[in-house]
Tab-separated table of C-alpha atoms in Angstrom:
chain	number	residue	atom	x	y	z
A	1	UNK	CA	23.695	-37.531	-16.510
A	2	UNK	CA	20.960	-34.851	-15.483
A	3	UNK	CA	19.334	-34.408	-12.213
A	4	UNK	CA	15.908	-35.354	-11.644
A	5	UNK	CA	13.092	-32.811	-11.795
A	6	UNK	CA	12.446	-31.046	-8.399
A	7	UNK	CA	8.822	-32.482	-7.355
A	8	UNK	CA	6.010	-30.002	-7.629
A	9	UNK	CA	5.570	-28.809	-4.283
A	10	UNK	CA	9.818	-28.053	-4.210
A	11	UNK	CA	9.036	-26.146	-7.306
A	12	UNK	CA	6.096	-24.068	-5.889
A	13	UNK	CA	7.991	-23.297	-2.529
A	14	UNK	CA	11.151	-22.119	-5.362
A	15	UNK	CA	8.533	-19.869	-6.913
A	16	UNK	CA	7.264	-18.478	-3.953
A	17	UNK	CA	10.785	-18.047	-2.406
A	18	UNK	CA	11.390	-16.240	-5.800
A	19	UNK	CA	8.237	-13.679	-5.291
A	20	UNK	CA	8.991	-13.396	-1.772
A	21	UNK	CA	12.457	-11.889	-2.792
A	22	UNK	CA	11.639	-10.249	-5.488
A	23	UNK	CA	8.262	-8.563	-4.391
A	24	UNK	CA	8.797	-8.224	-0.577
A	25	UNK	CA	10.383	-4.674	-0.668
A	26	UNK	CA	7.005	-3.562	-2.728
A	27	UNK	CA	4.676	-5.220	-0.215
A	28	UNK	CA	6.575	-3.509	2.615
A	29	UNK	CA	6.320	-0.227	0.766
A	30	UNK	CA	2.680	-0.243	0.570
A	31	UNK	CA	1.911	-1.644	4.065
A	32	UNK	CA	3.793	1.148	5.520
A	33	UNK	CA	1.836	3.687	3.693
A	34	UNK	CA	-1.167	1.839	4.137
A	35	UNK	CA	-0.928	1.020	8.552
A	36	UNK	CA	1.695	4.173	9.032
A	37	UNK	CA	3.892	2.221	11.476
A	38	UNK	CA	6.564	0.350	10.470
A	39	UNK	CA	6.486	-2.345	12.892
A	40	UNK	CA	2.566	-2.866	11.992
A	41	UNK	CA	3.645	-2.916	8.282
A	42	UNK	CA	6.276	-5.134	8.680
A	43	UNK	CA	3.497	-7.501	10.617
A	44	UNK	CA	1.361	-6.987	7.700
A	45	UNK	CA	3.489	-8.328	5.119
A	46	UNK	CA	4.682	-11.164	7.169
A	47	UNK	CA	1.146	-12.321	7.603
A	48	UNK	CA	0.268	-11.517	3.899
A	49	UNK	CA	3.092	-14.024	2.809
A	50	UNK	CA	2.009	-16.385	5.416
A	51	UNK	CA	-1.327	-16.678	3.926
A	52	UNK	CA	-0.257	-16.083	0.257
A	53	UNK	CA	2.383	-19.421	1.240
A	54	UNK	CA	-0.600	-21.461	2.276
A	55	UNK	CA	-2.313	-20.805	-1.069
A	56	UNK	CA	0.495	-20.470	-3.523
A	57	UNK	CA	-0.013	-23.029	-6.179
A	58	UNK	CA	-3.532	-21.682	-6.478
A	59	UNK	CA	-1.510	-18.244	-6.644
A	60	UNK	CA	1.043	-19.036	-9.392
A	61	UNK	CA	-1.108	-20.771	-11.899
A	62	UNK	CA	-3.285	-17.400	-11.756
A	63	UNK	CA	-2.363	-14.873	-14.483
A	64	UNK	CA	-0.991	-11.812	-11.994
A	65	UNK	CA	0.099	-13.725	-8.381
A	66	UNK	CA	1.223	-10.372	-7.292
A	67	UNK	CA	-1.931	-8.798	-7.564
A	68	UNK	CA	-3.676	-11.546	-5.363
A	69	UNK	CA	-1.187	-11.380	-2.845
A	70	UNK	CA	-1.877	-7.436	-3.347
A	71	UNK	CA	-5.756	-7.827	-2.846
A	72	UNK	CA	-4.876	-10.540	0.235
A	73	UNK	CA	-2.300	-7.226	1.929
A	74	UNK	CA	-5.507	-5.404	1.525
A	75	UNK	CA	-8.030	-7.027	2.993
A	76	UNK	CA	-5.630	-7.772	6.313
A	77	UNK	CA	-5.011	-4.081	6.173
A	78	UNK	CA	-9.155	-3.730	6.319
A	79	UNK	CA	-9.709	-6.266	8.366
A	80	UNK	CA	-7.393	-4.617	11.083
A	81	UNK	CA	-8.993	-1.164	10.212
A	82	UNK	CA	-12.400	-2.235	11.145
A	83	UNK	CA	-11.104	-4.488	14.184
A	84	UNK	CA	-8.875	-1.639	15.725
A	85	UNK	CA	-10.026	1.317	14.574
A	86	UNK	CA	-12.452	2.060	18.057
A	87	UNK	CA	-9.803	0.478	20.458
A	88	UNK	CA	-6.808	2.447	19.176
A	89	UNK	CA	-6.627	6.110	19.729
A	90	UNK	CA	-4.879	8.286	17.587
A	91	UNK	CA	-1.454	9.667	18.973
A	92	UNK	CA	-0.676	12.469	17.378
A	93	UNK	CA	3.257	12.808	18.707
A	94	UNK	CA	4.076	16.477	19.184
A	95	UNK	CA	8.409	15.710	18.597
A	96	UNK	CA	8.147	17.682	15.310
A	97	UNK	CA	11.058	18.857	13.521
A	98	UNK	CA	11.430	22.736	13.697
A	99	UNK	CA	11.326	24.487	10.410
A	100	UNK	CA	14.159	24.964	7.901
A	101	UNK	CA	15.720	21.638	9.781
A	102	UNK	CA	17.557	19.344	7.284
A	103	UNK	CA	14.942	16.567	7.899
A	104	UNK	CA	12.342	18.604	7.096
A	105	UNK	CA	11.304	15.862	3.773
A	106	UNK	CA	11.400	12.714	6.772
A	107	UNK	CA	8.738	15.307	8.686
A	108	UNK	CA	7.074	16.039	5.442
A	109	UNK	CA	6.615	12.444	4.613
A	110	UNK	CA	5.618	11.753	8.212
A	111	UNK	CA	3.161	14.145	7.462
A	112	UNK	CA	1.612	12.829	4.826
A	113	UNK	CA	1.506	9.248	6.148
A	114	UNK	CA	-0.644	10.564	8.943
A	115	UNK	CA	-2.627	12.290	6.830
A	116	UNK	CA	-2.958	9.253	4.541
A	117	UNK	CA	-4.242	7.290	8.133
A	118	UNK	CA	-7.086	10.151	8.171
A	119	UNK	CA	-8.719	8.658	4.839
A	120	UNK	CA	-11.567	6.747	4.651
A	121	UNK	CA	-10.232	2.368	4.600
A	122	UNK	CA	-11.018	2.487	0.690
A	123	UNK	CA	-10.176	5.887	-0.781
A	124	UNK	CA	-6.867	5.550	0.828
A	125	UNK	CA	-6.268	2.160	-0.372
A	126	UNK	CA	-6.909	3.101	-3.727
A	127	UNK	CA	-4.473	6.079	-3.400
A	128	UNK	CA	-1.959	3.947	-2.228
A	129	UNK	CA	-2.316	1.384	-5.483
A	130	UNK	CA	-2.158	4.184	-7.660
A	131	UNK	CA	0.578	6.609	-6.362
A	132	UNK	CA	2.513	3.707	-4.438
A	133	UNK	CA	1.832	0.660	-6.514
A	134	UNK	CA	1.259	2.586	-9.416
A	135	UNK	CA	-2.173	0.717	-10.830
A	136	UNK	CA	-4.439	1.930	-13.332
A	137	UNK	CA	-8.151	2.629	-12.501
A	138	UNK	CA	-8.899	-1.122	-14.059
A	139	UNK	CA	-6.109	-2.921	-12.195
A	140	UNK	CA	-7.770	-1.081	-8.935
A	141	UNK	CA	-10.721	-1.896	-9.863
A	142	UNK	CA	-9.873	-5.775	-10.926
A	143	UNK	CA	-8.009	-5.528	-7.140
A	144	UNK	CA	-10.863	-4.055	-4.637
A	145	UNK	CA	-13.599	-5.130	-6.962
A	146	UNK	CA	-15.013	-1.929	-7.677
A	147	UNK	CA	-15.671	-0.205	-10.838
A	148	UNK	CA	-13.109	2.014	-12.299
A	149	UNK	CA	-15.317	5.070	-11.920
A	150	UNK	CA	-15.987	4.296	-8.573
A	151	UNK	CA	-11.858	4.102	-8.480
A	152	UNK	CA	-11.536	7.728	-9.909
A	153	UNK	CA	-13.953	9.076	-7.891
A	154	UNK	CA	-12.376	7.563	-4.545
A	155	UNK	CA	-8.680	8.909	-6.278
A	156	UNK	CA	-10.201	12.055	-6.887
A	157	UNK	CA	-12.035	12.716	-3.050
A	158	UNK	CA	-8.725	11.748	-1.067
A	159	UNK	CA	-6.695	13.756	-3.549
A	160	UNK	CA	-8.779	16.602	-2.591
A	161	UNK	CA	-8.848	15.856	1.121
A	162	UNK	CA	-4.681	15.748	1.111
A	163	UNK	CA	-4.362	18.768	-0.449
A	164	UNK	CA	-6.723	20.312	1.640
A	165	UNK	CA	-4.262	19.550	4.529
A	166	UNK	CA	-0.945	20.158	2.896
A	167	UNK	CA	-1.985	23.416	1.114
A	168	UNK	CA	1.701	24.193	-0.258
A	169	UNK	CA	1.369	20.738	-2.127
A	170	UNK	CA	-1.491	21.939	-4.178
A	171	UNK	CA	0.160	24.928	-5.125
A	172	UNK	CA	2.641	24.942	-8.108
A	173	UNK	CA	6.053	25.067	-6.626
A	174	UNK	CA	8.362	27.821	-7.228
A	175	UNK	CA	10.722	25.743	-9.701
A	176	UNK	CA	7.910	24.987	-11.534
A	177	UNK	CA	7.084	27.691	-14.404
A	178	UNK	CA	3.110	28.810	-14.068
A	179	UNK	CA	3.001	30.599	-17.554
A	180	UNK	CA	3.254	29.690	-20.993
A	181	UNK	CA	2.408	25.630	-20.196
A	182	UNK	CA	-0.403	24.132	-21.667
């Protein structure tokens, strides 16, 4: 005897519980880089699933769910930007870590998360699909709806304004051979 087919809406909630496990560390991953906070990231994804929940079967019968519940995380993320960004001032915390301390790579990425916050809302939303979500200029493109030149020029500007603040980073490191590579 066989069971009887789950009805379509048990089958779409099934999916999205599916995604939802599946995807959720990813999503939380990139909101973190992209508020800086983890309790604002964490808020972030919740309310990106919320919404992406409300919309799901739409969702699943598209050809890449994840990247519209991607471009949804984004436009929160945006939306909260623009909402916050004159009310909020920035606290820069002066509890850093001295030098040569064994955390030094949680102060590092710290670091960089802040200096991530610095970008302009776009250019470092398409460096966090790239180096984060790892994209290609056409997926980021597809995403933000942008062109992909527009993608590598935005790539290309906040790369420049990171290294511009972590000058050791744009430097070859010292494992790294400088000669006789090309």
């Amino acid at each position: 005897m066989s069971e009887p087919a789950p009805a379509e809406s048990e089958s779409s909630a099934y999916d999205f519980h599916d995604f939802v496990v599946a995807r959720s560390a990813v999503l939380f991953r990139g909101a973190l880089v992209l508020t800086g906070n983890r309790e604002t990231a964490e808020d972030l994804v919740q309310e990106t699933l919320e919404r992406a929940c409300r919309k799901w079967r739409v969702i699943a019968a598209k050809d890449a769910p994840e990247a519209y519940v991607r471009r949804i995380m984004v436009n929160l993320v945006n939306d909260r930007w623009r909402r916050f960004r004159r009310t909020v001032p920035h606290q820069d915390g002066g509890d850093r870590a001295a030098p040569g301390d064994q955390y030094g790579q949680v102060d590092t990425r710290d670091q960089l998360v802040r200096a991530l916050q610095g970008l302009p809302t776009r250019m470092r939303t398409v460096v966090v699909l790239r180096y984060f979500h790892d994209l290609s200029d056409d997926e980021i493109a597809a995403d933000l709806k942008i062109s992909p030149s527009t993608v590598r020029s935005q790539l290309a500007r906040g790369i420049d304004k990171l290294r511009v603040q972590f000058p050791a980073l744009a430097a070859p490191s010292p494992q790294q051979p400088t000669e006789g590579i090309r």
